[in-house]
Short mmCIF file of C-alpha atoms in Angstrom, two decimals:
data_model
loop_
_atom_site.label_atom_id
_atom_site.label_comp_id
_atom_site.label_asym_id
_atom_site.label_seq_id
_atom_site.Cartn_x
_atom_site.Cartn_y
_atom_site.Cartn_z
CA MET Q 1 -10.74 17.64 5.07
CA ASN Q 2 -11.17 20.48 2.34
CA GLN Q 3 -7.51 20.13 1.55
CA PRO Q 4 -7.79 21.30 -2.60
CA LEU Q 5 -4.29 20.14 -2.91
CA ALA Q 6 -4.62 16.46 -1.87
CA TYR Q 7 -6.94 13.89 -3.95
CA ILE Q 8 -9.72 12.14 -1.97
CA HIS Q 9 -11.89 9.84 -3.70
CA PRO Q 10 -15.57 10.18 -2.93
CA GLU Q 11 -16.23 6.50 -1.71
CA ALA Q 12 -13.42 6.69 1.17
CA LYS Q 13 -14.71 7.02 4.64
CA ILE Q 14 -13.07 9.64 6.39
CA ALA Q 15 -13.88 10.85 9.77
CA GLN Q 16 -14.60 14.76 10.01
CA ASN Q 17 -11.60 15.62 11.93
CA VAL Q 18 -8.75 13.75 9.85
CA VAL Q 19 -5.91 16.08 8.66
CA VAL Q 20 -5.04 15.61 5.18
CA GLU Q 21 -2.02 17.42 3.95
CA PRO Q 22 -1.18 18.87 0.82
CA PHE Q 23 -0.83 16.06 -2.08
CA VAL Q 24 -1.84 13.15 -0.42
CA THR Q 25 -3.85 10.72 -2.54
CA ILE Q 26 -6.19 8.15 -0.81
CA HIS Q 27 -8.41 5.95 -3.06
CA LYS Q 28 -11.57 4.30 -2.87
CA ASN Q 29 -12.47 1.33 -0.09
CA VAL Q 30 -10.59 3.33 2.55
CA GLU Q 31 -11.58 4.19 5.75
CA ILE Q 32 -9.64 6.43 8.29
CA GLY Q 33 -10.34 7.31 11.87
CA GLU Q 34 -10.83 10.20 13.86
CA GLY Q 35 -7.80 12.21 14.78
CA THR Q 36 -5.79 10.79 12.28
CA TRP Q 37 -2.91 12.92 10.32
CA ILE Q 38 -2.00 11.85 7.10
CA GLY Q 39 1.44 13.68 5.90
CA SER Q 40 2.19 15.13 2.51
CA ASN Q 41 2.83 12.82 -0.22
CA ALA Q 42 1.67 9.67 1.58
CA VAL Q 43 -0.70 7.32 -0.70
CA ILE Q 44 -3.43 5.23 0.94
CA MET Q 45 -4.90 2.73 -1.38
CA GLU Q 46 -7.57 0.88 -1.72
CA GLY Q 47 -8.46 -1.44 1.31
CA ALA Q 48 -6.45 0.47 3.91
CA ARG Q 49 -8.50 0.55 7.19
CA ILE Q 50 -6.52 3.01 9.49
CA GLY Q 51 -7.81 3.67 13.25
CA ARG Q 52 -8.00 6.76 15.09
CA ASN Q 53 -4.98 8.96 16.03
CA CYS Q 54 -2.64 7.64 14.11
CA LYS Q 55 0.40 9.58 12.45
CA ILE Q 56 1.08 8.47 8.82
CA PHE Q 57 4.10 10.41 7.97
CA PRO Q 58 5.22 11.60 4.38
CA GLY Q 59 5.88 9.62 1.30
CA ALA Q 60 4.24 6.26 3.21
CA VAL Q 61 2.21 3.91 1.15
CA ILE Q 62 -0.36 2.07 2.82
CA SER Q 63 -2.41 -1.01 1.46
CA SER Q 64 -0.59 -1.39 -1.84
CA VAL Q 65 -1.12 -4.42 -4.38
CA PRO Q 66 0.84 -7.59 -2.85
CA GLN Q 67 4.30 -8.10 -4.26
CA ASP Q 68 2.86 -11.66 -4.81
CA LEU Q 69 2.89 -13.41 -8.29
CA LYS Q 70 0.14 -15.77 -6.76
CA PHE Q 71 -1.89 -12.46 -6.06
CA ALA Q 72 -5.18 -12.50 -8.37
CA GLY Q 73 -6.60 -9.34 -7.46
CA GLU Q 74 -8.73 -10.21 -4.76
CA VAL Q 75 -10.19 -7.90 -2.62
CA THR Q 76 -8.34 -8.05 0.77
CA THR Q 77 -7.26 -5.29 3.47
CA ALA Q 78 -4.64 -3.82 5.58
CA TYR Q 79 -5.59 -2.55 9.02
CA ILE Q 80 -3.23 -0.15 11.05
CA GLY Q 81 -4.45 0.05 14.62
CA ASP Q 82 -5.21 3.06 16.75
CA ASN Q 83 -2.56 5.03 17.89
CA THR Q 84 -0.02 3.72 15.70
CA VAL Q 85 2.97 5.88 13.96
CA ILE Q 86 4.24 4.92 10.67
CA ARG Q 87 7.04 7.06 9.48
CA GLU Q 88 8.61 8.64 6.59
CA PHE Q 89 8.51 6.39 3.01
CA VAL Q 90 7.27 3.07 4.95
CA THR Q 91 5.45 0.29 2.85
CA VAL Q 92 2.56 -1.96 3.95
CA SER Q 93 0.71 -4.41 1.45
CA ARG Q 94 -2.23 -5.61 1.54
CA GLY Q 95 -3.15 -9.30 2.20
CA THR Q 96 -3.86 -12.17 -0.08
CA ILE Q 97 -6.05 -14.76 -0.35
CA ASP Q 98 -4.18 -16.68 2.43
CA LYS Q 99 -5.25 -14.47 5.19
CA MET Q 100 -6.96 -11.41 3.33
CA LYS Q 101 -5.23 -8.86 5.50
CA THR Q 102 -2.12 -7.46 6.52
CA ILE Q 103 -2.34 -5.98 10.27
CA ILE Q 104 -0.43 -3.64 12.04
CA GLY Q 105 -2.12 -3.20 15.65
CA SER Q 106 -2.43 -0.69 17.76
CA ASN Q 107 0.22 1.95 19.55
CA CYS Q 108 2.94 0.31 17.52
CA LEU Q 109 6.10 2.46 15.86
CA VAL Q 110 7.10 1.46 12.12
CA MET Q 111 10.33 3.11 11.64
CA ALA Q 112 11.32 5.27 8.08
CA TYR Q 113 11.77 2.80 4.91
CA ALA Q 114 10.38 -0.38 6.68
CA HIS Q 115 8.46 -2.77 4.71
CA VAL Q 116 5.51 -5.03 6.28
CA ALA Q 117 4.63 -7.18 3.46
CA HIS Q 118 1.07 -9.25 2.75
CA ASP Q 119 -0.68 -10.99 5.49
CA CYS Q 120 1.80 -10.22 8.32
CA ASN Q 121 0.29 -9.84 11.61
CA VAL Q 122 2.05 -7.51 13.84
CA GLY Q 123 0.73 -6.92 17.23
CA ASN Q 124 -0.08 -4.28 19.65
CA SER Q 125 2.76 -1.74 20.96
CA CYS Q 126 5.73 -3.02 18.59
CA ILE Q 127 8.30 -1.39 17.28
CA ILE Q 128 9.67 -1.75 13.73
CA GLY Q 129 12.73 -0.37 13.48
CA ASN Q 130 14.38 1.80 10.15
CA ALA Q 131 14.73 -0.22 7.08
CA VAL Q 132 13.45 -3.43 8.59
CA GLN Q 133 12.39 -5.63 5.73
CA MET Q 134 9.63 -8.06 6.60
CA ALA Q 135 8.43 -10.77 4.04
CA GLY Q 136 4.71 -12.26 3.99
CA HIS Q 137 3.01 -14.37 6.25
CA VAL Q 138 5.06 -12.93 9.51
CA ASP Q 139 3.68 -13.13 13.18
CA VAL Q 140 5.05 -10.40 15.43
CA GLY Q 141 3.67 -11.01 19.20
CA ASP Q 142 2.99 -8.09 21.44
CA TYR Q 143 5.82 -5.25 22.39
CA ALA Q 144 8.33 -6.85 20.30
CA ILE Q 145 10.91 -5.06 18.99
CA ILE Q 146 12.44 -5.66 15.70
CA SER Q 147 15.86 -3.41 15.38
CA ALA Q 148 16.98 -1.33 12.45
CA THR Q 149 18.28 -3.12 9.12
CA SER Q 150 17.03 -6.63 10.29
CA ALA Q 151 15.20 -9.08 7.34
CA VAL Q 152 12.71 -11.31 8.51
CA HIS Q 153 11.90 -14.51 6.56
CA GLN Q 154 8.05 -15.21 5.09
CA PHE Q 155 6.55 -17.24 7.67
CA VAL Q 156 8.57 -16.24 10.66
CA LYS Q 157 6.97 -16.28 13.51
CA ILE Q 158 8.15 -13.54 16.59
CA GLY Q 159 6.99 -13.91 20.05
CA ALA Q 160 5.64 -11.15 22.53
CA HIS Q 161 8.22 -9.06 24.22
CA ALA Q 162 10.97 -10.35 21.97
CA PHE Q 163 14.04 -8.04 21.07
CA ILE Q 164 16.13 -8.82 17.84
CA SER Q 165 19.20 -6.85 17.38
CA GLY Q 166 19.81 -4.65 14.53
CA GLY Q 167 20.92 -6.19 11.19
CA SER Q 168 19.56 -9.61 12.26
CA HIS Q 169 18.82 -12.16 9.33
CA VAL Q 170 15.90 -13.42 11.29
CA LEU Q 171 15.87 -17.16 9.37
CA LYS Q 172 14.11 -19.06 12.15
CA ASP Q 173 11.30 -18.52 14.75
CA VAL Q 174 12.47 -15.84 17.83
CA PRO Q 175 10.40 -17.66 21.27
CA PRO Q 176 9.06 -14.96 23.60
CA PHE Q 177 10.59 -13.02 26.08
CA VAL Q 178 13.95 -13.54 24.67
CA LYS Q 179 16.89 -11.41 23.05
CA ALA Q 180 18.24 -12.36 19.58
CA ALA Q 181 21.58 -11.40 18.28
CA ARG Q 182 24.97 -12.61 16.67
CA GLU Q 183 25.26 -14.28 13.49
CA PRO Q 184 23.50 -16.80 12.71
CA LEU Q 185 20.87 -15.37 14.88
CA SER Q 186 20.92 -17.15 18.30
CA TYR Q 187 19.25 -16.94 21.44
CA ALA Q 188 21.19 -13.86 23.80
CA GLY Q 189 19.69 -14.15 27.15
CA ILE Q 190 16.14 -13.03 27.90
CA ASN Q 191 14.60 -9.41 27.94
CA SER Q 192 14.70 -8.74 31.18
CA VAL Q 193 15.13 -5.01 30.61
CA GLY Q 194 12.09 -4.69 28.76
CA MET Q 195 9.86 -6.72 30.99
CA ARG Q 196 10.88 -4.47 33.99
CA ARG Q 197 9.77 -1.50 32.31
CA ARG Q 198 6.18 -3.48 31.16
CA GLY Q 199 5.65 -4.31 34.70
CA PHE Q 200 6.90 -7.52 34.79
CA VAL Q 201 8.01 -8.74 38.54
CA SER Q 202 10.70 -10.60 39.56
CA GLU Q 203 8.97 -13.93 40.08
CA GLN Q 204 7.60 -13.92 36.33
CA ILE Q 205 11.42 -12.91 35.09
CA ASN Q 206 12.95 -15.24 37.01
CA GLU Q 207 10.75 -18.23 36.00
CA ILE Q 208 11.42 -17.01 32.19
CA GLN Q 209 14.91 -17.60 33.17
CA GLN Q 210 14.43 -20.79 34.04
CA ILE Q 211 12.56 -21.62 31.31
CA TYR Q 212 15.39 -20.90 28.27
CA ARG Q 213 17.97 -22.02 30.67
CA ILE Q 214 16.58 -25.63 30.23
CA LEU Q 215 15.62 -25.19 26.53
CA PHE Q 216 19.05 -23.24 25.63
CA MET Q 217 21.61 -24.13 27.91
CA SER Q 218 20.93 -27.64 28.90
CA SER Q 219 21.94 -30.57 26.70
CA LEU Q 220 18.34 -31.92 26.06
CA ASN Q 221 16.63 -31.66 22.49
CA ASN Q 222 13.40 -29.49 21.99
CA THR Q 223 10.95 -32.21 22.74
CA GLN Q 224 13.20 -33.31 25.95
CA ALA Q 225 13.28 -29.65 26.95
CA LEU Q 226 9.47 -29.13 26.78
CA ASP Q 227 8.78 -32.18 28.91
CA THR Q 228 11.22 -31.21 31.32
CA ILE Q 229 9.43 -27.57 31.75
CA GLU Q 230 6.38 -28.91 32.15
CA LEU Q 231 7.35 -31.11 34.45
CA GLU Q 232 9.38 -29.18 36.64
CA LEU Q 233 7.48 -25.82 36.31
CA PRO Q 234 3.94 -25.33 37.50
CA PRO Q 235 1.13 -23.56 35.13
CA SER Q 236 1.50 -20.02 34.27
CA ARG Q 237 0.78 -17.51 31.58
CA GLU Q 238 4.42 -17.37 30.93
CA ARG Q 239 5.16 -20.80 31.03
CA ASP Q 240 2.24 -21.85 28.96
CA GLU Q 241 2.71 -18.75 26.36
CA VAL Q 242 6.22 -20.45 25.71
CA THR Q 243 5.56 -23.73 25.11
CA ASN Q 244 2.71 -23.12 23.25
CA PHE Q 245 4.92 -21.34 20.57
CA LEU Q 246 7.58 -23.89 20.62
CA ARG Q 247 4.82 -26.50 19.85
CA GLY Q 248 3.16 -24.16 16.98
CA SER Q 249 6.99 -23.38 15.23
CA GLY Q 250 6.63 -24.29 12.00
CA ARG Q 251 10.14 -22.91 10.63
CA GLY Q 252 11.84 -24.03 14.01
CA ILE Q 253 13.39 -21.69 16.63
CA ILE Q 254 16.64 -20.03 16.69
CA ARG Q 255 19.17 -22.14 18.70
CA SER Q 256 21.73 -20.93 21.81
CA TYR Q 257 24.92 -19.41 20.19
CA PHE Q 258 26.93 -21.87 22.18
CA SER Q 259 25.00 -24.94 20.94
CA LYS Q 260 26.45 -27.27 17.79
CA ASP Q 261 23.62 -26.22 15.84
CA ALA Q 262 24.25 -22.84 16.03
CA ASN Q 263 27.67 -23.15 14.28
#
């Protein structure tokens, strides 16, 4: 905290054991939790709320003014949860009047050169790959993985435990538990490997597989598939998470690679 080659605004609230490397700039209205490390040349701007034991690597810019022409200078924030790693040259914009905050959850890894725009809400334990470009108002569920150089359209929703392959154009919502790949981005199976790593048992994985067989591999439209899922499968946390996601989709969901809508 006594680093003479860093600039720290006197109104910033920084825990005693935060490490601030040379040439860091920390603006006013900033809060940084215990055990966090701020690498050289990082810039922490107004409205940043950084949790405990985070690592902010050199060149990152946290809580920059939104790249939104409608932004009128309202007081907004950008939250980084505990134990999250922000790698080199990542940019995270603060919120606008829409949600008033941008959120990256706890235990996340945001790799180098990624951008998380205003009003995004990234859940816990997510991985955002190198140079992923995330437009405003995107929602990402817990444990989701977005692979390198993917571009995510504004207002897209990505479900929990979803996996998106590298270089993807994410223009539609991606439901929970699935793998999304190819061009245009399409359903490519369920993320069974990821789920097993996180403790899902075979019965849960089989149920999720059956849900998506009905949704993507039958001749039913989405409304008919939803009715069939709820009629044929007993209530469960996984079933309800999928059906609630589908009903709440604003942009529509990705399709199966083999469906007519995907061609």
